[in-house]
XYZ file of C-alpha atoms in Angstrom:
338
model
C 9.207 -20.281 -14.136
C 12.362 -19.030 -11.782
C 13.285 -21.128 -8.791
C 15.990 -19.611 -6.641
C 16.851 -21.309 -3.745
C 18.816 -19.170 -0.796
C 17.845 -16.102 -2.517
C 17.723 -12.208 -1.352
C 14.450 -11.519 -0.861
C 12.769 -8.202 -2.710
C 12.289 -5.356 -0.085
C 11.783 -1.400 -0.468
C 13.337 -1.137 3.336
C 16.734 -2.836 1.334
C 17.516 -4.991 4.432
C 19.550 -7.830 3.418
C 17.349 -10.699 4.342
C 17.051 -13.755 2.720
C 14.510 -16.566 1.761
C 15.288 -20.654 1.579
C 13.597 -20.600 -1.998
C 11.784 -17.857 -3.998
C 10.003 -18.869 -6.679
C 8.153 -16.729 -9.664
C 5.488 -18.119 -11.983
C 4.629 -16.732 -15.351
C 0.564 -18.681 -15.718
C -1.677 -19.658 -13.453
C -0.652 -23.122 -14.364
C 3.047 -22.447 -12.994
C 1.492 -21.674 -9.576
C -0.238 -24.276 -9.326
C 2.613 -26.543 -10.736
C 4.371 -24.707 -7.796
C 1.906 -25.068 -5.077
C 2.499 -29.305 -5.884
C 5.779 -29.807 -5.813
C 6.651 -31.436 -2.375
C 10.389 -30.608 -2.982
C 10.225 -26.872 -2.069
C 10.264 -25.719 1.516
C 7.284 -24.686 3.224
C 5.547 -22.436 4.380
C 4.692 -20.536 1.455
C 4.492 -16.517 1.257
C 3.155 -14.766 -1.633
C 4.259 -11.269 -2.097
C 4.317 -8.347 -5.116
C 6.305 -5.723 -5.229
C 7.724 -6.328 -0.996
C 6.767 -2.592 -0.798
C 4.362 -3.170 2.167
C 6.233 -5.823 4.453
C 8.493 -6.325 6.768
C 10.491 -9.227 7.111
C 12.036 -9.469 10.531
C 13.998 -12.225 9.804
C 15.306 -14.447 7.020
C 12.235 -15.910 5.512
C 12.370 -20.578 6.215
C 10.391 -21.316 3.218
C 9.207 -19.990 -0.045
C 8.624 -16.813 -1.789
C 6.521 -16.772 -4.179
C 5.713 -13.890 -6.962
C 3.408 -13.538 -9.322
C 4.799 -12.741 -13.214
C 1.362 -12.880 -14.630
C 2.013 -9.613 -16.472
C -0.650 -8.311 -18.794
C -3.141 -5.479 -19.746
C -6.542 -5.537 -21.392
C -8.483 -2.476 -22.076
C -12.108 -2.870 -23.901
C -13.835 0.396 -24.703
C -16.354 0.240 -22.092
C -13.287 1.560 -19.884
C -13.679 -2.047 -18.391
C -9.767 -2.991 -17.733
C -8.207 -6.555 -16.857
C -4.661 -6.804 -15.757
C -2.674 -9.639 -14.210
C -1.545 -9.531 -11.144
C 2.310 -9.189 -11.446
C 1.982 -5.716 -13.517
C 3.647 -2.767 -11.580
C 0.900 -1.054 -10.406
C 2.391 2.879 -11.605
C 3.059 1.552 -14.951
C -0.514 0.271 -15.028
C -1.368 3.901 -13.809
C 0.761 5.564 -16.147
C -0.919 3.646 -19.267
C -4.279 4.157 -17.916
C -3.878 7.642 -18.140
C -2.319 7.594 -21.654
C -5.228 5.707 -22.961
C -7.889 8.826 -21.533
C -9.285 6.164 -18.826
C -10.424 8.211 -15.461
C -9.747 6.246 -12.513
C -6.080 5.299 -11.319
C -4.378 8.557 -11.903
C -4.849 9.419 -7.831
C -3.064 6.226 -7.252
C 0.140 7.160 -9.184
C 3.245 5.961 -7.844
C 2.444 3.938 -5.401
C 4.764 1.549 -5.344
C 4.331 -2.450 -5.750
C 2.152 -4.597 -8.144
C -1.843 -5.123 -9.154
C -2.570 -8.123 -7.439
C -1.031 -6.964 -3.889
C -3.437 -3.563 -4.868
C -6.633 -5.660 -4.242
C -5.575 -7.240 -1.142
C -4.091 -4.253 0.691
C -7.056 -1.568 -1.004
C -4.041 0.639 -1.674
C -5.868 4.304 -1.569
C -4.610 7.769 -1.840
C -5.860 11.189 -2.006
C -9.269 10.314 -2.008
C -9.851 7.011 -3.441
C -9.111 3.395 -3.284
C -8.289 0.216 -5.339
C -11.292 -0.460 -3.958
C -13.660 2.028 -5.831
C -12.592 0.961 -8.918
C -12.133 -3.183 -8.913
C -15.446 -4.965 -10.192
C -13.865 -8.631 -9.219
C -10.561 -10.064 -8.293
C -9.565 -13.596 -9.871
C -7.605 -16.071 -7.662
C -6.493 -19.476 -7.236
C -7.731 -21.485 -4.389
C -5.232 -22.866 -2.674
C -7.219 -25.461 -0.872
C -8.731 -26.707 -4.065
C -6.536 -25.345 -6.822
C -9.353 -23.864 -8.901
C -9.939 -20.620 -10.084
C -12.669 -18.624 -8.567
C -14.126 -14.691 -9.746
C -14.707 -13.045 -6.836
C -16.962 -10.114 -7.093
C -15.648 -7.110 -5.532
C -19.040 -6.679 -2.778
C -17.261 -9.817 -1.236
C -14.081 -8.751 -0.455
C -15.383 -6.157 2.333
C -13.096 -3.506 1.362
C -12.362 -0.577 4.000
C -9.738 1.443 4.682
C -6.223 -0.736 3.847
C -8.514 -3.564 4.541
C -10.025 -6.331 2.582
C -10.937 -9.788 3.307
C -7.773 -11.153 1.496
C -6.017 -9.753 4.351
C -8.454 -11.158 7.079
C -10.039 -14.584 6.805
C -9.199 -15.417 3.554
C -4.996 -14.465 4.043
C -3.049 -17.337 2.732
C -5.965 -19.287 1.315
C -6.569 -17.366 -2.116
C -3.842 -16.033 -4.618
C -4.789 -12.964 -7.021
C -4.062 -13.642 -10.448
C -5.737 -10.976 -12.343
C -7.760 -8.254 -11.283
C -10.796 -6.201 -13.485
C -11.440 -2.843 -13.153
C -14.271 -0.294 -13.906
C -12.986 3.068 -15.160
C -14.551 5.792 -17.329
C -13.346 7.143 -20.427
C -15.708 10.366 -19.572
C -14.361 13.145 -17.533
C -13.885 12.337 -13.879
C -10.968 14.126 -12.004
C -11.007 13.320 -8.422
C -9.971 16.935 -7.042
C -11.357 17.345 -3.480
C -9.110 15.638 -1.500
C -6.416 17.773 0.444
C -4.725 20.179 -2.092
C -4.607 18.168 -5.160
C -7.447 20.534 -6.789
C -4.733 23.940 -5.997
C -1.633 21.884 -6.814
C -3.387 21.238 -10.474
C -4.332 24.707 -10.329
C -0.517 25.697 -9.444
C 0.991 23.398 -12.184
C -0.927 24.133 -15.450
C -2.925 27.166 -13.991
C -6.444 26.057 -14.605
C -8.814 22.794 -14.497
C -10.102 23.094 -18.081
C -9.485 20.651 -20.427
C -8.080 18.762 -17.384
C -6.283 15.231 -18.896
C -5.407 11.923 -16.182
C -1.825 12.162 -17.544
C -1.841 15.913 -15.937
C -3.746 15.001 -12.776
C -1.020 12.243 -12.825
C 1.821 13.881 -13.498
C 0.407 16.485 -10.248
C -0.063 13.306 -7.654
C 3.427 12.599 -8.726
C 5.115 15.721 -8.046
C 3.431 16.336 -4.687
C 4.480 11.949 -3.704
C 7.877 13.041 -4.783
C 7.867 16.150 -2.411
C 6.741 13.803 0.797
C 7.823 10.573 0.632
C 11.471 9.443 -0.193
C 11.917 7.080 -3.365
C 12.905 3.740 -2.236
C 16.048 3.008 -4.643
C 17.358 5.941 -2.699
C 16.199 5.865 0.685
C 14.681 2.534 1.982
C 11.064 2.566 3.061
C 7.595 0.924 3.126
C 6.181 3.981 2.071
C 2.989 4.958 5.109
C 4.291 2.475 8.008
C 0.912 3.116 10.264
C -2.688 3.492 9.905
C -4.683 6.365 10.548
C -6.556 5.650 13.544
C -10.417 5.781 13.714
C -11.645 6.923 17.181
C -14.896 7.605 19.351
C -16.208 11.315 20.260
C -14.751 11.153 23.650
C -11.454 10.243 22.544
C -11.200 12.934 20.052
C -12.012 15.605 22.249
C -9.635 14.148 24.886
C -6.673 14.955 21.830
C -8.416 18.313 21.483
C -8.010 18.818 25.118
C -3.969 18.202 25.222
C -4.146 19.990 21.933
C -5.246 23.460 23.469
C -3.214 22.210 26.600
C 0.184 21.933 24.814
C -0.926 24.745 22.318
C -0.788 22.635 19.248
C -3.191 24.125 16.840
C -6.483 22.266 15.833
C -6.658 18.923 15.755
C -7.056 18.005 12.068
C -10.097 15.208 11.633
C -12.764 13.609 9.068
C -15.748 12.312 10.237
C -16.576 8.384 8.896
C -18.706 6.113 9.535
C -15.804 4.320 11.018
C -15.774 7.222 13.570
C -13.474 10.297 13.661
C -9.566 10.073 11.133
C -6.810 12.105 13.391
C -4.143 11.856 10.257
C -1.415 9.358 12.181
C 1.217 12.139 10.710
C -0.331 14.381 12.687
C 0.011 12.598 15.744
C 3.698 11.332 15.180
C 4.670 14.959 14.108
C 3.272 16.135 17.430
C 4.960 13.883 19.417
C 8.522 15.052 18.245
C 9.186 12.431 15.656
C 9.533 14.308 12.375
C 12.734 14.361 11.103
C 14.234 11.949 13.783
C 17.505 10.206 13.102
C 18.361 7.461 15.463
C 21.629 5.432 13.880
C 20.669 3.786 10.702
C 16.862 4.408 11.118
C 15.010 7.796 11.000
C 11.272 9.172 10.411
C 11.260 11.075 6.858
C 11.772 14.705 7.293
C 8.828 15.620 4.847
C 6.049 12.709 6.119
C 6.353 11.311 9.906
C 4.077 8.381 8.580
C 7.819 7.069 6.701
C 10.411 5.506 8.803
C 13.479 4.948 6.865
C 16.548 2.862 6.453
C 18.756 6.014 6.351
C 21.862 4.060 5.468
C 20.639 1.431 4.224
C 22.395 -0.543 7.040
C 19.802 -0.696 8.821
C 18.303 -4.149 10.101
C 14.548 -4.940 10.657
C 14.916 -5.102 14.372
C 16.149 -1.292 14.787
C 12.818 -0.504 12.524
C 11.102 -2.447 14.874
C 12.478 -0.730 17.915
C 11.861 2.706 16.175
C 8.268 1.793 15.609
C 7.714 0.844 19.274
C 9.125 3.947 20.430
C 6.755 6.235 18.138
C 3.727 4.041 19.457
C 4.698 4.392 23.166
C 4.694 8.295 22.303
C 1.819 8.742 20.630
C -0.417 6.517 23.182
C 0.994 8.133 26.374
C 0.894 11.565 25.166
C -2.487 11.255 22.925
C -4.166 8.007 24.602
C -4.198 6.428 21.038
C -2.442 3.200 19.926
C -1.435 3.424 16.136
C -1.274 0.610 14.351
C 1.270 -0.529 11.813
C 0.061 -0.525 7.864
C 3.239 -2.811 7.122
C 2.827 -6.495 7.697
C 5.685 -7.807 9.519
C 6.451 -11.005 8.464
């Protein structure tokens, strides 16, 4: 167990902001040794890698953070990992063992356990697909439950953990389902042509290439946070109704900017947020210390790393405004602010 008390609190944006205590638990017994001890100061937070949050302020109680760190792989491809394992290196030894499954996920930044509350997806699947059930520790009753993955209502960056159930249960391990037969997810966007591209055909197709392909095209969008602060996609792609999606077609033939890329869902109709930021002017912006990524509008960045959390703020109000007055659509942010 670590106890740190006035203690920089872990960040991808870098700001310099600070918690009264953080706290990080090795067993399930820690937390809970943790979650008793009337001496530390409250509230509590519980974060992983602090790749998908952003504090506005210095944090008044404690952090805590999960170093439950271990992987079990049985040869059904049925995998258990605690919840304090960096999520890429989980990826990374998935693929080296043959399992089908994470390999789309690569590089994503932060830790297992905050990858079954936030349903972390990318380029055509989702934590979601692949967990069977998450285990957690009640906080109300300090016992461990197994909670099958049909009850945590996953959806798109959603999941019940961040709904009703936010603050009540803690992941501590998480199983998955993957498959040691051939399975390449290949459909999405261009990740089929970039495999193509890289080893020149899909035969005999391994995870560690499809990894090593969802790699280099992450590395050729999004900025790597030990160089360029970021919480990786800061808004969510919005789900609208048929009349609102032809109301963006009609200022898109208006304005003459090309067809309006979509995907229908049962959620209604994706417009990619990029799309609509990119449209709006915002690619490539540099304001001061804060800017949206040249390569992906969905990335605002601390492009100092100077840069406090209220000039992110006041860069992500700015982008909204746009997009709803020119568009009639109000994104909403991916990144808890805290």
């Amino acid at each position: 167990m670590k106890i740190i008390f006035d203690a920089p609190i872990p960040n991808t944006f870098g700001f310099s902001v600070k918690a009264a205590c953080f706290a990080e638990y090795a067993s399930v017994e820690e937390l809970i040794e943790l979650l008793r001890d009337d001496s530390l100061p409250r509230p509590f937070f519980h974060i992983g890698g602090g790749s998908n949050l952003l504090f506005t302020r210095d944090f008044p109680g404690t952090i805590l953070h999960s170093g439950i760190c271990f992987t079990e792989i049985a040869g059904d491809g049925v995998v258990r990992v605690g919840a304090g394992v960096v999520w890429d290196e989980l990826c990374e030894n998935l693929a080296t063992e043959g399992l089908w499954g994470t390999e789309n996920l690569s590089l994503i930044p932060g830790e297992a356990g905050a990858a079954a509350v936030q349903n972390i997806g990318a380029y055509g699947i989702e934590a979601g697909d692949l967990i069977t059930e998450v285990e957690c520790l009640d906080t109300e009753t300090l016992e461990l439950a197994v909670i099958p993955a049909e009850q945590c209502q996953y959806g798109y960056r959603a999941s019940r953990f961040k709904g009703e159930w936010k603050g009540r249960y803690i992941v501590t391990a998480v199983r998955l389902q993957l498959s040691p037969d051939y399975s390449p997810r290949l459909t999405y966007g261009h990740v089929g042509d970039a495999v193509e591209a890289r080893f020149g055909t899909l035969e005999d197709l391994t995870p560690m290439m499809l990894r090593e392909t969802v790699i280099d095209i992450r590395h050729g969008k999004l900025p790597e946070p030990s160089e360029v602060g970021s919480a990786g996609s800061f808004f969510r792609n919005p789900f609208v109704s048929d009349e609102c999606y032809a109301a963006v077609e009609a200022v898109a033939a208006r304005d003459n900017l090309g067809p309006v890329p979509h995907f229908a869902s049962p959620e209604g109709i994706k417009i990619p947020a990029a799309w609509l930021i990119e449209k709006c002017g915002w690619k490539g912006f540099c304001d001061g210390n804060v800017g949206v990524w040249k390569h992906q509008p969905l990335v605002l960045v601390n492009l100092t790393g100077k840069a406090s959390p209220s000039e992110i703020i006041s860069l992500e109000e700015r982008i909204v405004s746009s997009v709803r007055d020119r568009f009639g659509i109000i994104l909403s942010p991916e990144v808890e602010h805290v």
